[in-house]
mmCIF file of C-alpha atoms in Angstrom:
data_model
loop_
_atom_site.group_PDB
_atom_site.id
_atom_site.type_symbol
_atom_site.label_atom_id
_atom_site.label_comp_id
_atom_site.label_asym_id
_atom_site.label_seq_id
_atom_site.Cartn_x
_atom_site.Cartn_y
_atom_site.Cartn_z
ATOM 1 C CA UNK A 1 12.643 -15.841 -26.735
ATOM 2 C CA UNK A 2 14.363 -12.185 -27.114
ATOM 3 C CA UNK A 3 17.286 -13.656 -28.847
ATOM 4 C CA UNK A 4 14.689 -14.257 -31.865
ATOM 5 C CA UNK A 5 13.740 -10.312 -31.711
ATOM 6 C CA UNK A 6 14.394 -8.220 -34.395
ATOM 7 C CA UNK A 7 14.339 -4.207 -34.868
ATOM 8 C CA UNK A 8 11.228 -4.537 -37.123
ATOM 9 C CA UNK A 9 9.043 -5.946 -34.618
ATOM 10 C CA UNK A 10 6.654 -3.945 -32.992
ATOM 11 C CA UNK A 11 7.325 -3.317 -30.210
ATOM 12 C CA UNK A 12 4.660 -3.799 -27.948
ATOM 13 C CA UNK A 13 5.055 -7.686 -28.545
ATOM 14 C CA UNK A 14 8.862 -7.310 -27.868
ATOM 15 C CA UNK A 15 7.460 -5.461 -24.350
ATOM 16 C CA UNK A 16 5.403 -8.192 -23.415
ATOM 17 C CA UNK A 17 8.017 -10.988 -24.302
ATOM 18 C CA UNK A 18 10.423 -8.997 -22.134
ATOM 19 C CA UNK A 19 8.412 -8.808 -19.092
ATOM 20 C CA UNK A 20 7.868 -13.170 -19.816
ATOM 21 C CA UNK A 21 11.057 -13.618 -19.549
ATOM 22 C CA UNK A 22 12.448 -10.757 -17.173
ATOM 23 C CA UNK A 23 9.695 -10.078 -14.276
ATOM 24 C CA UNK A 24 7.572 -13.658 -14.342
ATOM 25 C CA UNK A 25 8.144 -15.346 -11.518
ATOM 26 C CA UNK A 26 10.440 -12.534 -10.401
ATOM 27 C CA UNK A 27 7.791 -10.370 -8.727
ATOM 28 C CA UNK A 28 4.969 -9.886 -5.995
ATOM 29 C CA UNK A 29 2.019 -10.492 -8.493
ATOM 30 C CA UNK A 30 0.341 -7.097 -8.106
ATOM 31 C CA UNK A 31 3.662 -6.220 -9.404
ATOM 32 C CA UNK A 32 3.270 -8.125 -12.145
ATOM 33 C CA UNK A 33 -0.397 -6.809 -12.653
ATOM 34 C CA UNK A 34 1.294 -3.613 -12.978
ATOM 35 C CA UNK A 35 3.355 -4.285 -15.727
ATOM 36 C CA UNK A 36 0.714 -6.169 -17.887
ATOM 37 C CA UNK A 37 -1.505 -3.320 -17.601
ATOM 38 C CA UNK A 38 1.316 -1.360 -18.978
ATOM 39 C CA UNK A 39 1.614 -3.668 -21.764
ATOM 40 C CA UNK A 40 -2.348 -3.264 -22.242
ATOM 41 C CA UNK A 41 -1.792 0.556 -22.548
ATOM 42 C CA UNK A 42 0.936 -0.058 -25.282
ATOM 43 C CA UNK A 43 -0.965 -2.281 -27.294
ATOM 44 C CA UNK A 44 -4.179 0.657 -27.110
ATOM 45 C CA UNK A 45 -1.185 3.759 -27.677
ATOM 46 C CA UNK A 46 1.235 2.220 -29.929
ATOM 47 C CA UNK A 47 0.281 -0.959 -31.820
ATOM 48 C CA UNK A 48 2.229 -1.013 -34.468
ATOM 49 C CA UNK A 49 5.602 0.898 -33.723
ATOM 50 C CA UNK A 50 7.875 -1.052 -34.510
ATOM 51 C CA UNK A 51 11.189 -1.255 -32.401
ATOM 52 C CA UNK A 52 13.235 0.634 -34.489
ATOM 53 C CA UNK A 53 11.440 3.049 -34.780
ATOM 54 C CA UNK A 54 11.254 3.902 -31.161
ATOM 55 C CA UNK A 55 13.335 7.064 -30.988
ATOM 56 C CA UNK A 56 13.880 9.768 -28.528
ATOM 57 C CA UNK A 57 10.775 11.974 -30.287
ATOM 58 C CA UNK A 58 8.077 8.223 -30.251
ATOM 59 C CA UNK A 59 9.215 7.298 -26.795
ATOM 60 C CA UNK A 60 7.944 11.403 -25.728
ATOM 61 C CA UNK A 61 4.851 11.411 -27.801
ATOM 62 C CA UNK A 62 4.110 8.037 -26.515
ATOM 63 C CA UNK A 63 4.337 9.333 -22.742
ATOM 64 C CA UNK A 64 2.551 12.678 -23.576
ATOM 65 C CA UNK A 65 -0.305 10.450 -24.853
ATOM 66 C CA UNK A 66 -0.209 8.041 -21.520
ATOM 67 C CA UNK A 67 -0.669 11.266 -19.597
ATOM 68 C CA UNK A 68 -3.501 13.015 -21.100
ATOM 69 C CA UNK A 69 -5.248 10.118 -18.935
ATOM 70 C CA UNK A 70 -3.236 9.748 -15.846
ATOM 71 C CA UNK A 71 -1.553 11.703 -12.959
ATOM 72 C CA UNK A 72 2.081 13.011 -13.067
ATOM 73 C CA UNK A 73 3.171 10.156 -10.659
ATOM 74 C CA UNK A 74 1.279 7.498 -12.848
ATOM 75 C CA UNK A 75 3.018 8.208 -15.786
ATOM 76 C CA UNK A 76 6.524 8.717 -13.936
ATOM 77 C CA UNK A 77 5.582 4.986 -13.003
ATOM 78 C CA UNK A 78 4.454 4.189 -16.564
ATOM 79 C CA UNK A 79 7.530 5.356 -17.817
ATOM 80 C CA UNK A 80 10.265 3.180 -15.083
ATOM 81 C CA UNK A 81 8.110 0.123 -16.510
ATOM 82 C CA UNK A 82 9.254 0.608 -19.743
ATOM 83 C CA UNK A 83 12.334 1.652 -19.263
ATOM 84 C CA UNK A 84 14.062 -1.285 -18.398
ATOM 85 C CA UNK A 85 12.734 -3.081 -21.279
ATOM 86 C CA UNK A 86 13.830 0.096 -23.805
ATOM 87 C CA UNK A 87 17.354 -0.482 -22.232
ATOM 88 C CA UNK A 88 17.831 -4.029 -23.089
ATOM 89 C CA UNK A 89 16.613 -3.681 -26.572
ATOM 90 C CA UNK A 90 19.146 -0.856 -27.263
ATOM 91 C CA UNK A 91 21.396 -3.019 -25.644
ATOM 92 C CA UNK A 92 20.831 -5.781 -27.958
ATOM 93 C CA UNK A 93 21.514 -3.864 -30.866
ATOM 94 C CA UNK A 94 17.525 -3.447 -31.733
ATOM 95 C CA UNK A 95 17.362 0.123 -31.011
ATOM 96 C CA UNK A 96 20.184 2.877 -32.073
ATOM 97 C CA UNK A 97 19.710 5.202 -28.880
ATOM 98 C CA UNK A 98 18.607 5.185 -25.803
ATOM 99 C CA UNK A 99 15.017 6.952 -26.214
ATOM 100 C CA UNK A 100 14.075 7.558 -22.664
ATOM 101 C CA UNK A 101 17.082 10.086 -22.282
ATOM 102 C CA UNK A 102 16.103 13.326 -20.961
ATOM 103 C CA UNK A 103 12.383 12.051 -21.366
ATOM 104 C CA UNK A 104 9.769 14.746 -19.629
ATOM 105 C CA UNK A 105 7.648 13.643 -17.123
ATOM 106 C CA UNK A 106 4.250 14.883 -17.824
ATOM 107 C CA UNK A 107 0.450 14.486 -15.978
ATOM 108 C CA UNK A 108 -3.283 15.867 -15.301
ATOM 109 C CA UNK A 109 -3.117 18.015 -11.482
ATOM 110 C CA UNK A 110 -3.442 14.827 -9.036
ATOM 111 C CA UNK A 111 -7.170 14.891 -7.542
ATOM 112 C CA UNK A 112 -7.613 16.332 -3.732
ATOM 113 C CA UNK A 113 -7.436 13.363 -1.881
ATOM 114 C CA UNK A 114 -8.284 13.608 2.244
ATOM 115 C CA UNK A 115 -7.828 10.556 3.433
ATOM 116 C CA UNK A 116 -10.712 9.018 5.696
ATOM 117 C CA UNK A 117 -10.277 8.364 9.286
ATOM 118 C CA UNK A 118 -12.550 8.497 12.429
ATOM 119 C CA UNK A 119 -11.832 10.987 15.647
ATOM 120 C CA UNK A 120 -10.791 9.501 18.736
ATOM 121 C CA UNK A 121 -14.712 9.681 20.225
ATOM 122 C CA UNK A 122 -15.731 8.151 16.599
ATOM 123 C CA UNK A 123 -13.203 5.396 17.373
ATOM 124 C CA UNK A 124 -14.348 4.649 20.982
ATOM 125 C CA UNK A 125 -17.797 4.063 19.928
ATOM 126 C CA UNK A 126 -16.745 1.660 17.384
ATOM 127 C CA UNK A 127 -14.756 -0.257 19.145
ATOM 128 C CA UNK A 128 -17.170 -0.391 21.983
ATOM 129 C CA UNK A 129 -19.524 -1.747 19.299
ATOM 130 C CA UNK A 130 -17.883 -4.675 18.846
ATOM 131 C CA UNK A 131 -19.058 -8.407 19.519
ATOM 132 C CA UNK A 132 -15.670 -9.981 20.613
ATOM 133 C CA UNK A 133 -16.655 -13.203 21.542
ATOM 134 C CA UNK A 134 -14.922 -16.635 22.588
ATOM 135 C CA UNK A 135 -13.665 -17.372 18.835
ATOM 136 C CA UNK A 136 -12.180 -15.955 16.433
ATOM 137 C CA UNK A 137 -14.149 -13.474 14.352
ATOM 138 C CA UNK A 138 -14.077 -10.392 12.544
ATOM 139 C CA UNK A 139 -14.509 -8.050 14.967
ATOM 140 C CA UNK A 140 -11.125 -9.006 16.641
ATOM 141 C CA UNK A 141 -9.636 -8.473 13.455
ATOM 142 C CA UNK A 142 -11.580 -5.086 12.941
ATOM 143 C CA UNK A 143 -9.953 -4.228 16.739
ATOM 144 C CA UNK A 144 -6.487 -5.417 16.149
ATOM 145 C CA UNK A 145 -5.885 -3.229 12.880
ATOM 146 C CA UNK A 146 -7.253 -0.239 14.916
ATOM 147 C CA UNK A 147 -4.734 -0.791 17.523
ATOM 148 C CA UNK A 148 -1.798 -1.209 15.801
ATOM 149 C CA UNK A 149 -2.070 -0.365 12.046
ATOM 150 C CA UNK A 150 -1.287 -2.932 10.450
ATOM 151 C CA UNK A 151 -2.394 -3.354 6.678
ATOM 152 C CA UNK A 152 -4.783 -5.837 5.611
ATOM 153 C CA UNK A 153 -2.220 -8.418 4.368
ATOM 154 C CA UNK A 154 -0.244 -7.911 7.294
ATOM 155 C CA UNK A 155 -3.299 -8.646 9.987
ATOM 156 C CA UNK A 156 -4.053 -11.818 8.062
ATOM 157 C CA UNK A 157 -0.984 -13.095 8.041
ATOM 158 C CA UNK A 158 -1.019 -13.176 11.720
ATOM 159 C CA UNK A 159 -0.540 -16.450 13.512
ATOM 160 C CA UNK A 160 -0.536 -17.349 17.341
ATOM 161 C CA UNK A 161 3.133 -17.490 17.132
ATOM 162 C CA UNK A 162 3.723 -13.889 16.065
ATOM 163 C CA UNK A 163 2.519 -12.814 19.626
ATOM 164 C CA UNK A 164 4.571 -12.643 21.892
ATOM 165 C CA UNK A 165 2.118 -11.693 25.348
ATOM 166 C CA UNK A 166 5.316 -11.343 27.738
ATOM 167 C CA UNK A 167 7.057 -8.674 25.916
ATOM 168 C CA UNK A 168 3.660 -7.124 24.658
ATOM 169 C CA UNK A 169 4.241 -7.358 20.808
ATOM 170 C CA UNK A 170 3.037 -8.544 17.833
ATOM 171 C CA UNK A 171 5.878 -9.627 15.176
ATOM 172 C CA UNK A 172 4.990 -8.612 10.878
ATOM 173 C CA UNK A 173 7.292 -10.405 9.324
ATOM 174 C CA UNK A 174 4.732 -11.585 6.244
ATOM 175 C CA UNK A 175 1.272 -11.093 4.764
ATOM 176 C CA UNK A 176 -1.021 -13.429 3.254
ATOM 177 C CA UNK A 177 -1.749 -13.541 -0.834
ATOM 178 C CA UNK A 178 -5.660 -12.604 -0.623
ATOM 179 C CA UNK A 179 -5.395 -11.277 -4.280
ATOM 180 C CA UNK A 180 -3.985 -14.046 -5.741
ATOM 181 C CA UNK A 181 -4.406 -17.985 -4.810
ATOM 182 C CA UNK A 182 -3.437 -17.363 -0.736
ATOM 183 C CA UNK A 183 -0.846 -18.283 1.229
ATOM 184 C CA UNK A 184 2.301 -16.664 2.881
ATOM 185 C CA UNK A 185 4.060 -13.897 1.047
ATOM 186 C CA UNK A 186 7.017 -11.425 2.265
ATOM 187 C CA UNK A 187 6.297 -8.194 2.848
ATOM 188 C CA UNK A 188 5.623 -4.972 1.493
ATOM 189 C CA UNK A 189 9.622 -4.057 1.808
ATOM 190 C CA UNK A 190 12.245 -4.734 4.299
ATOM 191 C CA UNK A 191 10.830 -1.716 6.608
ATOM 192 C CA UNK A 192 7.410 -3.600 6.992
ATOM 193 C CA UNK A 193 9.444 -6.168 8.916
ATOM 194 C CA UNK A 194 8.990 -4.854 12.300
ATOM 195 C CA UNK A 195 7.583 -5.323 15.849
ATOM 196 C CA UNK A 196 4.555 -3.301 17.301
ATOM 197 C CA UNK A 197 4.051 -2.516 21.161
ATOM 198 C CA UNK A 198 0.080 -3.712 22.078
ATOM 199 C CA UNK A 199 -1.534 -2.400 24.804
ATOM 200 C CA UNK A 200 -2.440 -5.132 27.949
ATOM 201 C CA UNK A 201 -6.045 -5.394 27.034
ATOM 202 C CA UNK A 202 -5.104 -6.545 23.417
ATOM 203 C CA UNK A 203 -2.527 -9.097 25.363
ATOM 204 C CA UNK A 204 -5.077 -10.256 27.932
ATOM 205 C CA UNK A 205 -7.943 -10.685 24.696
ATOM 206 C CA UNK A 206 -5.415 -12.446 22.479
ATOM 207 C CA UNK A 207 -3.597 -14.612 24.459
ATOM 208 C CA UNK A 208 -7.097 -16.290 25.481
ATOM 209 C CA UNK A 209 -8.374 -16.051 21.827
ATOM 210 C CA UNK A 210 -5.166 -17.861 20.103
ATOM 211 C CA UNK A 211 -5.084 -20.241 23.152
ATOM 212 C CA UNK A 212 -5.135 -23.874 21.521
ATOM 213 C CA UNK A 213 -5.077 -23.055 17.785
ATOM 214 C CA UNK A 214 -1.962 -24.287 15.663
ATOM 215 C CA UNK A 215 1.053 -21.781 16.049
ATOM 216 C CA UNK A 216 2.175 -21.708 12.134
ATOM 217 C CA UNK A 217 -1.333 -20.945 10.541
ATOM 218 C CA UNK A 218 -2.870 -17.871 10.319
ATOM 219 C CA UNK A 219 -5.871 -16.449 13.174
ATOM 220 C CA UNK A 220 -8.196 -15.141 10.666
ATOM 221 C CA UNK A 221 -7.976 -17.386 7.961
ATOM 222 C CA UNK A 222 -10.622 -20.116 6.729
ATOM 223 C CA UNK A 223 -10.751 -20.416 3.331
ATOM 224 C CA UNK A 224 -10.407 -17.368 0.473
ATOM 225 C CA UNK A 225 -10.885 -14.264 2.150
ATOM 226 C CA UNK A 226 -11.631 -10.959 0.173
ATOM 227 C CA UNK A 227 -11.377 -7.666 1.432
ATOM 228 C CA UNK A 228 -14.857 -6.395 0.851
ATOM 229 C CA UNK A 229 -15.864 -8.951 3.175
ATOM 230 C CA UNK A 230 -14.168 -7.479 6.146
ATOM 231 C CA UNK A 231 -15.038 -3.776 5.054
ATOM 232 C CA UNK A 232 -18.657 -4.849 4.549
ATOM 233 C CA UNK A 233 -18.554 -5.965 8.889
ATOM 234 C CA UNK A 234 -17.158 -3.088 9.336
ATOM 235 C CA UNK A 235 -19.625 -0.425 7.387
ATOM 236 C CA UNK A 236 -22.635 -1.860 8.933
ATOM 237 C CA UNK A 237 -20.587 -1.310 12.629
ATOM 238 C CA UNK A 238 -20.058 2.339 11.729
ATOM 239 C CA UNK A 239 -23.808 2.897 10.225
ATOM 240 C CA UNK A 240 -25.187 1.134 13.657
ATOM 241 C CA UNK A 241 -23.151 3.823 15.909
ATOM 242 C CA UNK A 242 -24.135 6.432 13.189
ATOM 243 C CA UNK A 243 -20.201 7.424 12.652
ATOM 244 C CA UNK A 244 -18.600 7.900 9.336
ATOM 245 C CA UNK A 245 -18.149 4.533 6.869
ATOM 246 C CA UNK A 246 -14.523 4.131 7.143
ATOM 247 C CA UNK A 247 -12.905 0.894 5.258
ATOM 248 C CA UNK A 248 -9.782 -0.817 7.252
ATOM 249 C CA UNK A 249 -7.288 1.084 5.382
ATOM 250 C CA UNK A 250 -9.596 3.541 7.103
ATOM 251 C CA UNK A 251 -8.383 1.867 10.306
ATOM 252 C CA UNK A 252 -4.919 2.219 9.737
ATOM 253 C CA UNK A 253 -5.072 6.014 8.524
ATOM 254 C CA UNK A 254 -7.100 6.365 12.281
ATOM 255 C CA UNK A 255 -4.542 4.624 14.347
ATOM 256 C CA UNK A 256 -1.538 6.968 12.675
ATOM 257 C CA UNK A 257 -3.841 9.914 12.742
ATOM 258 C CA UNK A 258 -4.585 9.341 16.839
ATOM 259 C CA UNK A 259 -0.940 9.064 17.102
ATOM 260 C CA UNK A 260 0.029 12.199 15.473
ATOM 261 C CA UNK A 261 -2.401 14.394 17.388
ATOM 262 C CA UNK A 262 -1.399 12.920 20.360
ATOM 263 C CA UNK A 263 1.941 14.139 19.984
ATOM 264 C CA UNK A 264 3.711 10.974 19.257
ATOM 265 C CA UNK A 265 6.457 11.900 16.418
ATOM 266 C CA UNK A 266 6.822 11.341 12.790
ATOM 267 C CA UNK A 267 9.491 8.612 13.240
ATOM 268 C CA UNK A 268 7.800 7.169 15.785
ATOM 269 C CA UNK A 269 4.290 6.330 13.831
ATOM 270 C CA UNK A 270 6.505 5.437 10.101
ATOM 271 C CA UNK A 271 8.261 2.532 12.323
ATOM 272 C CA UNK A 272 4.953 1.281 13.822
ATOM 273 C CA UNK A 273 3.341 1.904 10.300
ATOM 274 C CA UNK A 274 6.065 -0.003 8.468
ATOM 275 C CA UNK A 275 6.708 2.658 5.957
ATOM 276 C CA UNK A 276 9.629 2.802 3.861
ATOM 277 C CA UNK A 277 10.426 6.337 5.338
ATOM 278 C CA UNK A 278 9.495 9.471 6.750
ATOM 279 C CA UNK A 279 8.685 11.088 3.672
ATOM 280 C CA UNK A 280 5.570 8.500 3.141
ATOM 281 C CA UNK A 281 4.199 9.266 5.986
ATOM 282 C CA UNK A 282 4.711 13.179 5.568
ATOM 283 C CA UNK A 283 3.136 12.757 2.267
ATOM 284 C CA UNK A 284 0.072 10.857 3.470
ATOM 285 C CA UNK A 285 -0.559 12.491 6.493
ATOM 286 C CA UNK A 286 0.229 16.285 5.599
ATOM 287 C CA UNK A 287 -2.995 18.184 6.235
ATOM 288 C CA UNK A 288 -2.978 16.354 10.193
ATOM 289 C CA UNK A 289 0.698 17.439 9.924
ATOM 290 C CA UNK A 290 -0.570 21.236 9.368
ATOM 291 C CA UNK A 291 -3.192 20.978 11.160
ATOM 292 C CA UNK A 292 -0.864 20.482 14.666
ATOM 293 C CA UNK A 293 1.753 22.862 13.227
ATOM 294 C CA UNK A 294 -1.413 25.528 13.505
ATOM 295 C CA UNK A 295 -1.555 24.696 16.894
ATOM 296 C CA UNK A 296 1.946 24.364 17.569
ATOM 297 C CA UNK A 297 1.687 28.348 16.528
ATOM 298 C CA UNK A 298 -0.878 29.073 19.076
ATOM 299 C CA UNK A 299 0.984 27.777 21.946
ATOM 300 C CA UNK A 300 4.248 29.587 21.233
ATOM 301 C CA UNK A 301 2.162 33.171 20.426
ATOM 302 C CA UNK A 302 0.934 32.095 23.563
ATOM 303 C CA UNK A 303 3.969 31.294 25.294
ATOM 304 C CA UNK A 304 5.704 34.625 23.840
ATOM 305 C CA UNK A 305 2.385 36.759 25.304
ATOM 306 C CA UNK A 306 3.544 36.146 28.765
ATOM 307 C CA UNK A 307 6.716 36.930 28.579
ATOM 308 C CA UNK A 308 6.432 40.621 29.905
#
């Protein structure tokens, strides 16, 4: 399909050939999504530049335009999409230059974003809102993500099998495709493959609750599941015990927030979290960060006062 590509094609049709024949099958679909929506933004931006004429002055103006609309880190991600394809085609001969050299990153000021998440109290009266009955239902699901923070794909993916009630943890090792047409899918990278330590409550409730049902299919699984579904149980939970409307990414920001101010420590909550690194959970947990630091101040001032 590329060999047939020549330097006075546009290039936006050259982009989405490349990503046929180079990321199709190749890639987590919401991957994929990403890429196609890049292709949607070249076909608004640049319709008719053709490949040839994509030099080092088109490929800038073409990323200045991108981020009149978008955030610095959207367009840095805009721009890695389309580098790969720019390579190959200067590879092949189709364009002179490499265009993307020394290209400049730009972006409108990223929008203040707090992350939602409920206090401890907040939390308690939640969970103690919760109908946890014989079966499986969502409010086990809702109580599982708040103890252990998993993500949504990674909760249900969950089958009997992944528990293991003598050593008290719960093996992620996959997620489940709810965006796409279901099913078992790896996950989010290789640091998402870990255990988590549950409490003996969660062991004594789950160990009854997965008692009987078939070890290789997942808990909370009939059917397609979507996640408004799930956040919809648990809004009308949190407007019942009159406590903020958190969704369950809401969860898992609560768990890793309850951690923090506990005093468990950064490494600590990014390995039960499955991030990639530290840094990610810096990043996404910086103003709970500062707000301990604060008091991490008070008690040395304080500690300092009585020395006399």
């Amino acid at each position: 399909m590329l060999n047939e590509a020549q330097s006075t094609d546009k290039f936006c049709e050259y982009y989405a050939k490349w990503i046929t024949v180079y990321k199709k099958g190749a890639i987590r679909q919401v991957t994929m999504d990403k890429y196609l929506m890049t292709q949607k933004w070249l076909e608004k931006l640049i319709p008719d530049l053709k490949i040839c004429d994509l030099n080092r002055i088109a490929y800038q103006q073409l990323l200045n335009d991108y981020a009149e609309y978008h955030e610095r880190q959207t367009t840095m991600d805009f721009h890695h999409q389309l580098k790969g394809a720019v390579l190959d085609a200067v590879d092949e001969g189709l364009i002179d230059r490499d265009p993307t050299r020394k290209a400049i990153i730009k972006g409108k000021a990223p929008s203040a974003k707090k992350i939602k998440y409920l206090n401890q109290f907040e939390l308690h009266t939640l969970l103690a809102s919760l109908e946890l009955k014989d079966e499986v239902n969502w409010d086990y699901f809702i109580l599982l993500v708040a103890k252990t923070g998993m993500r949504f794909s990674e909760a249900l993916a969950l089958t009997p099998k992944d528990f293991d009630f003598y050593h008290q943890t719960l093996s992620i090792s996959k997620t489940w495709d709810y965006k796409g047409a279901s099913g078992f899918q790896p996950t989010k990278n290789k640091s998402s493959v870990r255990k988590i330590q549950i409490d003996w409550q969660s062991v004594i409730r789950f160990s009854e609750l997965v008692k009987g049902l078939p070890e290789d299919q997942p808990i909370f699984v009939d059917g397609k599941v979507y996640n408004s579904t799930v956040n919809d149980v648990l809004s009308r939970h949190c407007e019942r015990c009159n406590i903020p409307v958190i969704s369950i990414h809401g969860l898992r920001h609560t768990h890793a927030s309850l951690l923090l101010f506990t005093g468990v420590s950064i490494a600590s909550v990014a390995r039960r979290l499955g991030h990639s690194s530290m840094t990610t959970t810096q990043k996404t947990y910086l103003h709970i960060i500062q707000e301990l630091e604060n008091k991490d101040i008070d008690l040395v001032m304080r500690s300092l006062s009585g020395l006399n």
